[in-house]
PDB file of C-alpha atoms in Angstrom:
ATOM      1  CA  MET A   1     -29.119 -33.803  12.413  1.00  0.00           C
ATOM      2  CA  PRO A   2     -32.010 -33.306  14.669  1.00  0.00           C
ATOM      3  CA  GLY A   3     -32.195 -29.674  15.082  1.00  0.00           C
ATOM      4  CA  THR A   4     -31.830 -28.345  11.385  1.00  0.00           C
ATOM      5  CA  TYR A   5     -34.168 -27.740   9.081  1.00  0.00           C
ATOM      6  CA  THR A   6     -34.453 -28.211   5.277  1.00  0.00           C
ATOM      7  CA  ILE A   7     -36.118 -25.337   2.899  1.00  0.00           C
ATOM      8  CA  LYS A   8     -39.467 -27.698   2.970  1.00  0.00           C
ATOM      9  CA  ASP A   9     -40.188 -27.608   6.306  1.00  0.00           C
ATOM     10  CA  LEU A  10     -39.316 -23.632   6.617  1.00  0.00           C
ATOM     11  CA  GLU A  11     -41.572 -23.556   3.903  1.00  0.00           C
ATOM     12  CA  ASN A  12     -44.533 -25.622   5.154  1.00  0.00           C
ATOM     13  CA  LEU A  13     -43.758 -24.212   8.457  1.00  0.00           C
ATOM     14  CA  SER A  14     -43.728 -20.503   7.346  1.00  0.00           C
ATOM     15  CA  GLY A  15     -46.046 -20.436   4.773  1.00  0.00           C
ATOM     16  CA  ILE A  16     -43.248 -19.193   2.585  1.00  0.00           C
ATOM     17  CA  LYS A  17     -42.666 -20.570  -0.480  1.00  0.00           C
ATOM     18  CA  ALA A  18     -39.148 -22.334  -0.364  1.00  0.00           C
ATOM     19  CA  HIS A  19     -38.656 -20.573  -4.671  1.00  0.00           C
ATOM     20  CA  THR A  20     -39.358 -16.876  -1.923  1.00  0.00           C
ATOM     21  CA  ILE A  21     -37.022 -18.025   0.631  1.00  0.00           C
ATOM     22  CA  ARG A  22     -33.927 -18.400  -1.824  1.00  0.00           C
ATOM     23  CA  ILE A  23     -34.735 -15.072  -3.452  1.00  0.00           C
ATOM     24  CA  TRP A  24     -34.232 -13.538  -0.547  1.00  0.00           C
ATOM     25  CA  GLU A  25     -31.378 -15.272   0.392  1.00  0.00           C
ATOM     26  CA  LYS A  26     -29.570 -14.112  -2.613  1.00  0.00           C
ATOM     27  CA  ARG A  27     -30.829 -10.414  -2.812  1.00  0.00           C
ATOM     28  CA  TYR A  28     -30.863  -9.716   0.941  1.00  0.00           C
ATOM     29  CA  GLY A  29     -29.551 -12.284   2.997  1.00  0.00           C
ATOM     30  CA  LEU A  30     -32.138 -12.530   5.196  1.00  0.00           C
ATOM     31  CA  LEU A  31     -30.838 -16.315   6.229  1.00  0.00           C
ATOM     32  CA  ILE A  32     -27.883 -17.927   5.426  1.00  0.00           C
ATOM     33  CA  PRO A  33     -28.064 -21.217   5.678  1.00  0.00           C
ATOM     34  CA  GLN A  34     -25.173 -24.477   6.735  1.00  0.00           C
ATOM     35  CA  ARG A  35     -25.110 -26.770   3.919  1.00  0.00           C
ATOM     36  CA  THR A  36     -24.299 -30.239   4.007  1.00  0.00           C
ATOM     37  CA  ASP A  37     -21.790 -31.583   1.209  1.00  0.00           C
ATOM     38  CA  THR A  38     -23.664 -32.304  -0.921  1.00  0.00           C
ATOM     39  CA  ASN A  39     -24.440 -28.060  -1.045  1.00  0.00           C
ATOM     40  CA  ILE A  40     -28.273 -29.242   0.746  1.00  0.00           C
ATOM     41  CA  ARG A  41     -29.661 -26.171   2.301  1.00  0.00           C
ATOM     42  CA  ARG A  42     -29.811 -27.248   6.446  1.00  0.00           C
ATOM     43  CA  TYR A  43     -31.406 -23.698   8.791  1.00  0.00           C
ATOM     44  CA  THR A  44     -31.357 -23.199  12.435  1.00  0.00           C
ATOM     45  CA  ASP A  45     -33.964 -23.062  15.474  1.00  0.00           C
ATOM     46  CA  ASP A  46     -33.386 -19.339  15.197  1.00  0.00           C
ATOM     47  CA  ASP A  47     -33.848 -19.466  11.539  1.00  0.00           C
ATOM     48  CA  LEU A  48     -37.151 -21.098  11.102  1.00  0.00           C
ATOM     49  CA  LYS A  49     -37.782 -18.350  14.238  1.00  0.00           C
ATOM     50  CA  LYS A  50     -36.747 -15.842  12.069  1.00  0.00           C
ATOM     51  CA  ILE A  51     -38.303 -16.885   9.207  1.00  0.00           C
ATOM     52  CA  ILE A  52     -42.213 -17.315  10.863  1.00  0.00           C
ATOM     53  CA  ASN A  53     -41.614 -13.105  11.859  1.00  0.00           C
ATOM     54  CA  ILE A  54     -41.213 -12.391   9.009  1.00  0.00           C
ATOM     55  CA  SER A  55     -43.926 -14.484   7.782  1.00  0.00           C
ATOM     56  CA  LEU A  56     -45.552 -12.704  10.121  1.00  0.00           C
ATOM     57  CA  LEU A  57     -45.048  -9.006   9.182  1.00  0.00           C
ATOM     58  CA  VAL A  58     -45.239  -9.630   5.492  1.00  0.00           C
ATOM     59  CA  LYS A  59     -48.921 -10.859   5.899  1.00  0.00           C
ATOM     60  CA  ARG A  60     -49.888  -8.166   7.896  1.00  0.00           C
ATOM     61  CA  GLY A  61     -48.331  -5.662   4.675  1.00  0.00           C
ATOM     62  CA  PHE A  62     -45.087  -4.741   5.520  1.00  0.00           C
ATOM     63  CA  LYS A  63     -42.468  -5.223   2.332  1.00  0.00           C
ATOM     64  CA  ILE A  64     -39.540  -7.257   2.730  1.00  0.00           C
ATOM     65  CA  SER A  65     -36.699  -4.703   1.901  1.00  0.00           C
ATOM     66  CA  LYS A  66     -37.981  -2.500   4.969  1.00  0.00           C
ATOM     67  CA  ILE A  67     -37.860  -5.913   6.614  1.00  0.00           C
ATOM     68  CA  ALA A  68     -34.541  -6.975   5.499  1.00  0.00           C
ATOM     69  CA  ALA A  69     -32.810  -3.080   6.961  1.00  0.00           C
ATOM     70  CA  LEU A  70     -34.495  -4.329  10.513  1.00  0.00           C
ATOM     71  CA  SER A  71     -32.631  -5.400  13.451  1.00  0.00           C
ATOM     72  CA  GLU A  72     -32.762  -9.237  15.168  1.00  0.00           C
ATOM     73  CA  GLU A  73     -34.357  -7.181  18.065  1.00  0.00           C
ATOM     74  CA  GLU A  74     -36.677  -4.588  15.670  1.00  0.00           C
ATOM     75  CA  LEU A  75     -38.244  -7.690  13.857  1.00  0.00           C
ATOM     76  CA  TYR A  76     -39.422  -9.281  16.257  1.00  0.00           C
ATOM     77  CA  ASN A  77     -40.666  -6.210  18.607  1.00  0.00           C
ATOM     78  CA  HIS A  78     -42.002  -5.637  15.018  1.00  0.00           C
ATOM     79  CA  ALA A  79     -43.661  -8.971  14.690  1.00  0.00           C
ATOM     80  CA  LEU A  80     -44.486  -9.390  18.379  1.00  0.00           C
ATOM     81  CA  LYS A  81     -46.592  -5.547  18.241  1.00  0.00           C
ATOM     82  CA  ALA A  82     -48.266  -7.590  14.476  1.00  0.00           C
ATOM     83  CA  SER A  83     -48.721 -10.370  16.837  1.00  0.00           C
ATOM     84  CA  SER A  84     -51.126  -8.775  18.860  1.00  0.00           C
ATOM     85  CA  LYS A  85     -53.426  -7.842  15.936  1.00  0.00           C
ATOM     86  CA  PRO A  86     -56.200 -10.300  14.615  1.00  0.00           C
ATOM     87  CA  GLU A  87     -54.663 -13.616  12.871  1.00  0.00           C
ATOM     88  CA  ASP A  88     -55.436 -16.550  10.873  1.00  0.00           C
ATOM     89  CA  THR A  89     -55.607 -20.315  11.567  1.00  0.00           C
ATOM     90  CA  ASN A  90     -52.277 -20.694   9.966  1.00  0.00           C
ATOM     91  CA  ASP A  91     -50.665 -17.660  12.598  1.00  0.00           C
ATOM     92  CA  ARG A  92     -52.229 -19.001  15.427  1.00  0.00           C
ATOM     93  CA  ILE A  93     -50.029 -22.307  14.782  1.00  0.00           C
ATOM     94  CA  GLU A  94     -47.081 -20.905  13.284  1.00  0.00           C
ATOM     95  CA  LYS A  95     -46.604 -19.127  17.029  1.00  0.00           C
ATOM     96  CA  LEU A  96     -47.299 -21.522  18.839  1.00  0.00           C
ATOM     97  CA  ILE A  97     -44.272 -23.863  16.946  1.00  0.00           C
ATOM     98  CA  PHE A  98     -42.284 -20.340  17.597  1.00  0.00           C
ATOM     99  CA  HIS A  99     -42.722 -21.003  21.652  1.00  0.00           C
ATOM    100  CA  MET A 100     -42.096 -23.987  21.306  1.00  0.00           C
ATOM    101  CA  LEU A 101     -39.474 -24.567  19.821  1.00  0.00           C
ATOM    102  CA  SER A 102     -38.192 -21.627  22.094  1.00  0.00           C
ATOM    103  CA  LEU A 103     -39.728 -24.035  25.312  1.00  0.00           C
ATOM    104  CA  ASP A 104     -41.892 -20.859  26.038  1.00  0.00           C
ATOM    105  CA  VAL A 105     -44.135 -22.377  28.247  1.00  0.00           C
ATOM    106  CA  ASN A 106     -45.347 -19.572  29.642  1.00  0.00           C
ATOM    107  CA  SER A 107     -46.246 -18.373  25.991  1.00  0.00           C
ATOM    108  CA  ILE A 108     -47.673 -20.558  25.253  1.00  0.00           C
ATOM    109  CA  GLU A 109     -50.261 -20.987  28.190  1.00  0.00           C
ATOM    110  CA  ARG A 110     -51.232 -17.944  27.257  1.00  0.00           C
ATOM    111  CA  GLU A 111     -51.563 -18.545  23.520  1.00  0.00           C
ATOM    112  CA  VAL A 112     -53.999 -21.436  24.078  1.00  0.00           C
ATOM    113  CA  GLU A 113     -56.090 -19.721  26.982  1.00  0.00           C
ATOM    114  CA  SER A 114     -56.425 -17.380  24.349  1.00  0.00           C
ATOM    115  CA  LEU A 115     -57.565 -20.087  22.169  1.00  0.00           C
ATOM    116  CA  ILE A 116     -60.091 -22.092  24.616  1.00  0.00           C
ATOM    117  CA  GLN A 117     -61.475 -18.364  25.417  1.00  0.00           C
ATOM    118  CA  GLU A 118     -62.101 -17.237  21.877  1.00  0.00           C
ATOM    119  CA  ALA A 119     -63.183 -20.833  20.601  1.00  0.00           C
ATOM    120  CA  GLY A 120     -64.079 -23.183  23.065  1.00  0.00           C
ATOM    121  CA  VAL A 121     -62.237 -26.432  24.000  1.00  0.00           C
ATOM    122  CA  GLU A 122     -63.655 -28.137  21.107  1.00  0.00           C
ATOM    123  CA  ARG A 123     -63.299 -25.840  18.199  1.00  0.00           C
ATOM    124  CA  ALA A 124     -59.459 -24.869  19.644  1.00  0.00           C
ATOM    125  CA  ILE A 125     -58.728 -28.396  19.495  1.00  0.00           C
ATOM    126  CA  TYR A 126     -60.647 -29.239  15.990  1.00  0.00           C
ATOM    127  CA  GLN A 127     -58.981 -25.227  13.937  1.00  0.00           C
ATOM    128  CA  TYR A 128     -55.478 -25.381  15.904  1.00  0.00           C
ATOM    129  CA  ILE A 129     -54.584 -28.247  18.191  1.00  0.00           C
ATOM    130  CA  PHE A 130     -54.678 -30.899  15.570  1.00  0.00           C
ATOM    131  CA  PRO A 131     -53.787 -29.325  13.075  1.00  0.00           C
ATOM    132  CA  LEU A 132     -50.658 -28.098  15.066  1.00  0.00           C
ATOM    133  CA  MET A 133     -49.751 -32.020  16.333  1.00  0.00           C
ATOM    134  CA  GLU A 134     -49.759 -32.567  12.452  1.00  0.00           C
ATOM    135  CA  LYS A 135     -46.661 -29.863  11.393  1.00  0.00           C
ATOM    136  CA  ILE A 136     -45.019 -31.478  14.760  1.00  0.00           C
ATOM    137  CA  GLY A 137     -45.738 -34.801  13.688  1.00  0.00           C
ATOM    138  CA  ALA A 138     -44.589 -34.328   9.829  1.00  0.00           C
ATOM    139  CA  LEU A 139     -41.800 -32.552  11.930  1.00  0.00           C
ATOM    140  CA  TRP A 140     -40.328 -35.238  13.848  1.00  0.00           C
ATOM    141  CA  GLN A 141     -40.419 -37.735  11.587  1.00  0.00           C
ATOM    142  CA  ALA A 142     -38.446 -36.331   9.215  1.00  0.00           C
ATOM    143  CA  ASN A 143     -35.779 -35.961  11.949  1.00  0.00           C
ATOM    144  CA  SER A 144     -35.924 -31.841  11.912  1.00  0.00           C
ATOM    145  CA  ILE A 145     -36.998 -30.907  15.456  1.00  0.00           C
ATOM    146  CA  VAL A 146     -35.267 -32.248  19.111  1.00  0.00           C
ATOM    147  CA  PRO A 147     -37.492 -34.923  20.495  1.00  0.00           C
ATOM    148  CA  ALA A 148     -37.995 -33.186  23.367  1.00  0.00           C
ATOM    149  CA  GLN A 149     -39.089 -29.973  21.852  1.00  0.00           C
ATOM    150  CA  GLU A 150     -42.004 -32.434  21.055  1.00  0.00           C
ATOM    151  CA  HIS A 151     -42.199 -33.916  24.080  1.00  0.00           C
ATOM    152  CA  PHE A 152     -42.605 -30.661  26.027  1.00  0.00           C
ATOM    153  CA  MET A 153     -45.299 -29.473  23.468  1.00  0.00           C
ATOM    154  CA  PHE A 154     -47.585 -32.602  23.601  1.00  0.00           C
ATOM    155  CA  ASN A 155     -47.212 -32.711  27.309  1.00  0.00           C
ATOM    156  CA  PHE A 156     -48.315 -29.843  27.595  1.00  0.00           C
ATOM    157  CA  LEU A 157     -51.042 -29.927  25.320  1.00  0.00           C
ATOM    158  CA  ARG A 158     -52.277 -32.930  27.101  1.00  0.00           C
ATOM    159  CA  GLN A 159     -51.792 -31.883  30.560  1.00  0.00           C
ATOM    160  CA  LYS A 160     -54.444 -28.688  29.789  1.00  0.00           C
ATOM    161  CA  LEU A 161     -56.922 -31.138  28.083  1.00  0.00           C
ATOM    162  CA  ILE A 162     -57.077 -33.285  31.334  1.00  0.00           C
ATOM    163  CA  ILE A 163     -57.659 -30.362  33.261  1.00  0.00           C
ATOM    164  CA  GLU A 164     -60.064 -28.907  31.128  1.00  0.00           C
ATOM    165  CA  THR A 165     -61.454 -32.388  31.325  1.00  0.00           C
ATOM    166  CA  ASP A 166     -61.497 -32.210  34.942  1.00  0.00           C
ATOM    167  CA  ARG A 167     -63.818 -28.855  34.888  1.00  0.00           C
ATOM    168  CA  LEU A 168     -66.674 -30.340  33.525  1.00  0.00           C
ATOM    169  CA  PRO A 169     -69.563 -31.385  35.588  1.00  0.00           C
ATOM    170  CA  LYS A 170     -69.331 -34.849  36.941  1.00  0.00           C
ATOM    171  CA  ALA A 171     -71.437 -37.695  35.759  1.00  0.00           C
ATOM    172  CA  ASP A 172     -74.579 -38.260  38.087  1.00  0.00           C
ATOM    173  CA  GLY A 173     -75.219 -41.760  39.247  1.00  0.00           C
ATOM    174  CA  LYS A 174     -78.522 -41.363  37.265  1.00  0.00           C
ATOM    175  CA  ALA A 175     -76.055 -41.376  34.099  1.00  0.00           C
ATOM    176  CA  LYS A 176     -76.980 -44.714  32.005  1.00  0.00           C
ATOM    177  CA  ILE A 177     -74.064 -44.977  29.315  1.00  0.00           C
ATOM    178  CA  SER A 178     -70.856 -45.594  30.495  1.00  0.00           C
ATOM    179  CA  GLY A 179     -67.374 -46.405  28.128  1.00  0.00           C
ATOM    180  CA  ILE A 180     -63.679 -47.260  29.236  1.00  0.00           C
ATOM    181  CA  PHE A 181     -61.226 -45.454  26.978  1.00  0.00           C
ATOM    182  CA  PHE A 182     -57.674 -47.064  26.267  1.00  0.00           C
ATOM    183  CA  LEU A 183     -55.103 -47.667  24.421  1.00  0.00           C
ATOM    184  CA  PRO A 184     -53.911 -51.429  23.167  1.00  0.00           C
ATOM    185  CA  GLU A 185     -50.120 -52.141  24.101  1.00  0.00           C
ATOM    186  CA  GLY A 186     -47.587 -50.467  22.254  1.00  0.00           C
ATOM    187  CA  GLU A 187     -49.647 -47.578  22.094  1.00  0.00           C
ATOM    188  CA  ASN A 188     -48.287 -43.985  23.429  1.00  0.00           C
ATOM    189  CA  HIS A 189     -50.185 -41.795  21.660  1.00  0.00           C
ATOM    190  CA  GLU A 190     -52.869 -40.387  23.519  1.00  0.00           C
ATOM    191  CA  PHE A 191     -54.399 -36.991  22.714  1.00  0.00           C
ATOM    192  CA  SER A 192     -56.691 -37.894  20.694  1.00  0.00           C
ATOM    193  CA  LEU A 193     -57.917 -40.685  23.409  1.00  0.00           C
ATOM    194  CA  LEU A 194     -58.207 -37.685  25.930  1.00  0.00           C
ATOM    195  CA  PHE A 195     -60.244 -35.465  23.379  1.00  0.00           C
ATOM    196  CA  TYR A 196     -62.860 -38.337  22.279  1.00  0.00           C
ATOM    197  CA  ASN A 197     -63.068 -38.739  26.566  1.00  0.00           C
ATOM    198  CA  TYR A 198     -63.360 -36.151  26.789  1.00  0.00           C
ATOM    199  CA  LEU A 199     -66.739 -35.636  24.575  1.00  0.00           C
ATOM    200  CA  ALA A 200     -67.988 -38.023  25.956  1.00  0.00           C
ATOM    201  CA  ARG A 201     -68.041 -36.668  29.604  1.00  0.00           C
ATOM    202  CA  LYS A 202     -69.413 -33.473  28.592  1.00  0.00           C
ATOM    203  CA  ASN A 203     -72.563 -35.605  27.258  1.00  0.00           C
ATOM    204  CA  GLY A 204     -72.709 -37.019  30.517  1.00  0.00           C
ATOM    205  CA  HIS A 205     -71.907 -39.895  30.059  1.00  0.00           C
ATOM    206  CA  HIS A 206     -70.080 -42.139  33.410  1.00  0.00           C
ATOM    207  CA  THR A 207     -65.918 -43.278  31.775  1.00  0.00           C
ATOM    208  CA  LEU A 208     -63.465 -45.091  33.189  1.00  0.00           C
ATOM    209  CA  TYR A 209     -60.175 -43.549  31.698  1.00  0.00           C
ATOM    210  CA  LEU A 210     -57.252 -46.260  31.019  1.00  0.00           C
ATOM    211  CA  GLY A 211     -54.852 -44.774  29.233  1.00  0.00           C
ATOM    212  CA  GLN A 212     -51.186 -46.179  26.569  1.00  0.00           C
ATOM    213  CA  SER A 213     -50.346 -49.392  26.544  1.00  0.00           C
ATOM    214  CA  VAL A 214     -53.272 -51.255  28.372  1.00  0.00           C
ATOM    215  CA  PRO A 215     -53.133 -55.434  27.485  1.00  0.00           C
ATOM    216  CA  LEU A 216     -56.086 -56.847  25.680  1.00  0.00           C
ATOM    217  CA  SER A 217     -56.288 -58.845  29.079  1.00  0.00           C
ATOM    218  CA  ASP A 218     -56.772 -56.844  31.371  1.00  0.00           C
ATOM    219  CA  ILE A 219     -59.804 -55.597  29.785  1.00  0.00           C
ATOM    220  CA  LEU A 220     -60.943 -58.600  28.963  1.00  0.00           C
ATOM    221  CA  THR A 221     -60.686 -59.065  32.555  1.00  0.00           C
ATOM    222  CA  ILE A 222     -62.522 -56.145  33.888  1.00  0.00           C
ATOM    223  CA  ALA A 223     -65.230 -56.418  31.109  1.00  0.00           C
ATOM    224  CA  GLU A 224     -65.855 -59.874  32.942  1.00  0.00           C
ATOM    225  CA  SER A 225     -67.022 -58.094  36.293  1.00  0.00           C
ATOM    226  CA  PHE A 226     -68.046 -55.031  35.193  1.00  0.00           C
ATOM    227  CA  HIS A 227     -70.071 -54.049  32.085  1.00  0.00           C
ATOM    228  CA  PHE A 228     -69.805 -50.945  29.919  1.00  0.00           C
ATOM    229  CA  ASP A 229     -71.945 -49.990  27.581  1.00  0.00           C
ATOM    230  CA  TYR A 230     -68.591 -49.068  24.927  1.00  0.00           C
ATOM    231  CA  TYR A 231     -64.896 -49.654  24.700  1.00  0.00           C
ATOM    232  CA  PHE A 232     -63.208 -46.970  23.102  1.00  0.00           C
ATOM    233  CA  THR A 233     -59.157 -47.487  21.409  1.00  0.00           C
ATOM    234  CA  ALA A 234     -57.443 -45.904  18.876  1.00  0.00           C
ATOM    235  CA  ILE A 235     -54.566 -47.706  16.955  1.00  0.00           C
ATOM    236  CA  ILE A 236     -52.211 -45.123  15.455  1.00  0.00           C
ATOM    237  CA  THR A 237     -49.432 -47.005  15.186  1.00  0.00           C
ATOM    238  CA  SER A 238     -48.931 -48.835  11.576  1.00  0.00           C
ATOM    239  CA  SER A 239     -49.554 -53.048  12.179  1.00  0.00           C
ATOM    240  CA  PRO A 240     -49.621 -55.776  10.196  1.00  0.00           C
ATOM    241  CA  LYS A 241     -53.074 -56.310   8.918  1.00  0.00           C
ATOM    242  CA  ASP A 242     -53.505 -59.709  10.282  1.00  0.00           C
ATOM    243  CA  ASP A 243     -52.785 -58.116  14.081  1.00  0.00           C
ATOM    244  CA  PHE A 244     -55.248 -55.338  13.488  1.00  0.00           C
ATOM    245  CA  GLU A 245     -58.055 -58.015  11.999  1.00  0.00           C
ATOM    246  CA  GLN A 246     -57.016 -60.331  15.090  1.00  0.00           C
ATOM    247  CA  PHE A 247     -57.491 -57.953  16.808  1.00  0.00           C
ATOM    248  CA  LEU A 248     -60.759 -56.786  16.485  1.00  0.00           C
ATOM    249  CA  ASN A 249     -62.456 -60.322  16.115  1.00  0.00           C
ATOM    250  CA  ASP A 250     -60.554 -61.097  19.675  1.00  0.00           C
ATOM    251  CA  PHE A 251     -62.314 -58.596  20.840  1.00  0.00           C
ATOM    252  CA  SER A 252     -66.247 -58.533  19.503  1.00  0.00           C
ATOM    253  CA  ARG A 253     -65.995 -62.052  20.389  1.00  0.00           C
ATOM    254  CA  LYS A 254     -65.256 -61.444  24.125  1.00  0.00           C
ATOM    255  CA  VAL A 255     -66.704 -58.076  24.627  1.00  0.00           C
ATOM    256  CA  SER A 256     -69.515 -58.862  22.565  1.00  0.00           C
ATOM    257  CA  THR A 257     -72.858 -56.870  24.259  1.00  0.00           C
ATOM    258  CA  SER A 258     -71.109 -53.536  24.363  1.00  0.00           C
ATOM    259  CA  THR A 259     -69.367 -51.607  21.253  1.00  0.00           C
ATOM    260  CA  LEU A 260     -66.239 -51.011  20.584  1.00  0.00           C
ATOM    261  CA  PHE A 261     -65.047 -47.687  18.947  1.00  0.00           C
ATOM    262  CA  ILE A 262     -62.082 -47.795  17.354  1.00  0.00           C
ATOM    263  CA  THR A 263     -60.300 -44.983  15.354  1.00  0.00           C
ATOM    264  CA  GLY A 264     -56.615 -44.110  14.541  1.00  0.00           C
ATOM    265  CA  LYS A 265     -55.044 -43.864  10.421  1.00  0.00           C
ATOM    266  CA  GLU A 266     -54.765 -47.965  11.093  1.00  0.00           C
ATOM    267  CA  ALA A 267     -58.786 -48.307  10.872  1.00  0.00           C
ATOM    268  CA  GLN A 268     -59.304 -45.631   8.990  1.00  0.00           C
ATOM    269  CA  HIS A 269     -57.299 -47.825   6.389  1.00  0.00           C
ATOM    270  CA  TYR A 270     -59.005 -51.040   7.190  1.00  0.00           C
ATOM    271  CA  LYS A 271     -61.718 -51.622   4.502  1.00  0.00           C
ATOM    272  CA  ARG A 272     -62.646 -55.444   5.281  1.00  0.00           C
ATOM    273  CA  LYS A 273     -65.541 -55.880   6.626  1.00  0.00           C
ATOM    274  CA  HIS A 274     -65.264 -55.508  10.725  1.00  0.00           C
ATOM    275  CA  PRO A 275     -67.300 -56.991  13.109  1.00  0.00           C
ATOM    276  CA  ARG A 276     -70.600 -55.900  14.037  1.00  0.00           C
ATOM    277  CA  ASN A 277     -70.317 -54.167  16.937  1.00  0.00           C
ATOM    278  CA  THR A 278     -67.476 -52.090  15.477  1.00  0.00           C
ATOM    279  CA  ARG A 279     -67.777 -48.765  14.802  1.00  0.00           C
ATOM    280  CA  ILE A 280     -65.049 -47.021  13.010  1.00  0.00           C
ATOM    281  CA  ILE A 281     -65.076 -43.361  13.833  1.00  0.00           C
ATOM    282  CA  SER A 282     -63.163 -40.744  11.278  1.00  0.00           C
ATOM    283  CA  ARG A 283     -64.007 -37.772  13.083  1.00  0.00           C
ATOM    284  CA  PRO A 284     -64.684 -36.589  16.410  1.00  0.00           C
ATOM    285  CA  GLU A 285     -67.727 -35.570  14.927  1.00  0.00           C
ATOM    286  CA  LYS A 286     -69.030 -38.974  14.420  1.00  0.00           C
ATOM    287  CA  PHE A 287     -67.917 -40.512  17.864  1.00  0.00           C
ATOM    288  CA  ALA A 288     -70.278 -37.114  19.379  1.00  0.00           C
ATOM    289  CA  GLU A 289     -73.396 -38.540  17.115  1.00  0.00           C
ATOM    290  CA  GLU A 290     -72.918 -42.272  17.775  1.00  0.00           C
ATOM    291  CA  ILE A 291     -72.905 -41.810  21.358  1.00  0.00           C
ATOM    292  CA  LYS A 292     -76.048 -39.416  20.841  1.00  0.00           C
ATOM    293  CA  ASN A 293     -77.667 -42.528  19.785  1.00  0.00           C
ATOM    294  CA  LEU A 294     -76.472 -44.780  22.455  1.00  0.00           C
ATOM    295  CA  SER A 295     -78.209 -42.171  24.655  1.00  0.00           C
ATOM    296  CA  ILE A 296     -81.621 -42.648  22.317  1.00  0.00           C
ATOM    297  CA  LYS A 297     -81.285 -46.615  22.482  1.00  0.00           C
ATOM    298  CA  GLU A 298     -80.614 -46.904  26.357  1.00  0.00           C
ATOM    299  CA  ASP A 299     -83.865 -44.335  27.173  1.00  0.00           C
TER     300      ASP A 299
END
């Protein structure tokens, strides 16, 4: 059922063990879950928001007996006040999930701006946004959130990263390194691609960003007329190994003078020998190192 959660979802998102949640339900009546025909607990968006607020207060030293005596409004106000104090990584991620469930764009805007000001764009994405997206992805795959909630958050983060990329200094005419960023046909999860494009732009590269679901034939048409030092793509959606291998071989053969950088789960799980001009990227730091080596070769 979309928009409902298992007790395991609550544990993963709040950090409170499922066993503890059951005890609090029995002793204090903090949550009253719905039950399926097979007596499985199911929780609502409001239940998840409540347990996230409770988690925040418990981490701030509040006793659960005192929390249980609070009204809904008092619980919210105490959590709001507590959230103004220094927080750890999980606190910040939980707050973003809370705001996502409420479709509260203003609160998400303030929170993400705060993360960027405190940590900078790269660290904010490494430390907070990527773990957040993993949690949301797990919820989506488990059918525990409404797809609109996931799309809302991902599109907000996508727009934010595009804005931060546009704020970077433009590569001047003397820039020696150029790259194309694209997702192959059928791939639509582009946040990581946008981030790698950001890293390249930050390093002074000329980049051509083509985005989602680009047919390989289109890439090859461009390659016939223009030279790019490298191509960057990501394959997240699972596909047969033979299809992936065919993609690598076709690309490396037809664009043999350029480097193909490729990331995503499909690439990282690929254990066979890949073409010489292909680089498997497991993390952004590795890409930063690789493009630095490219710059040295060009010099």
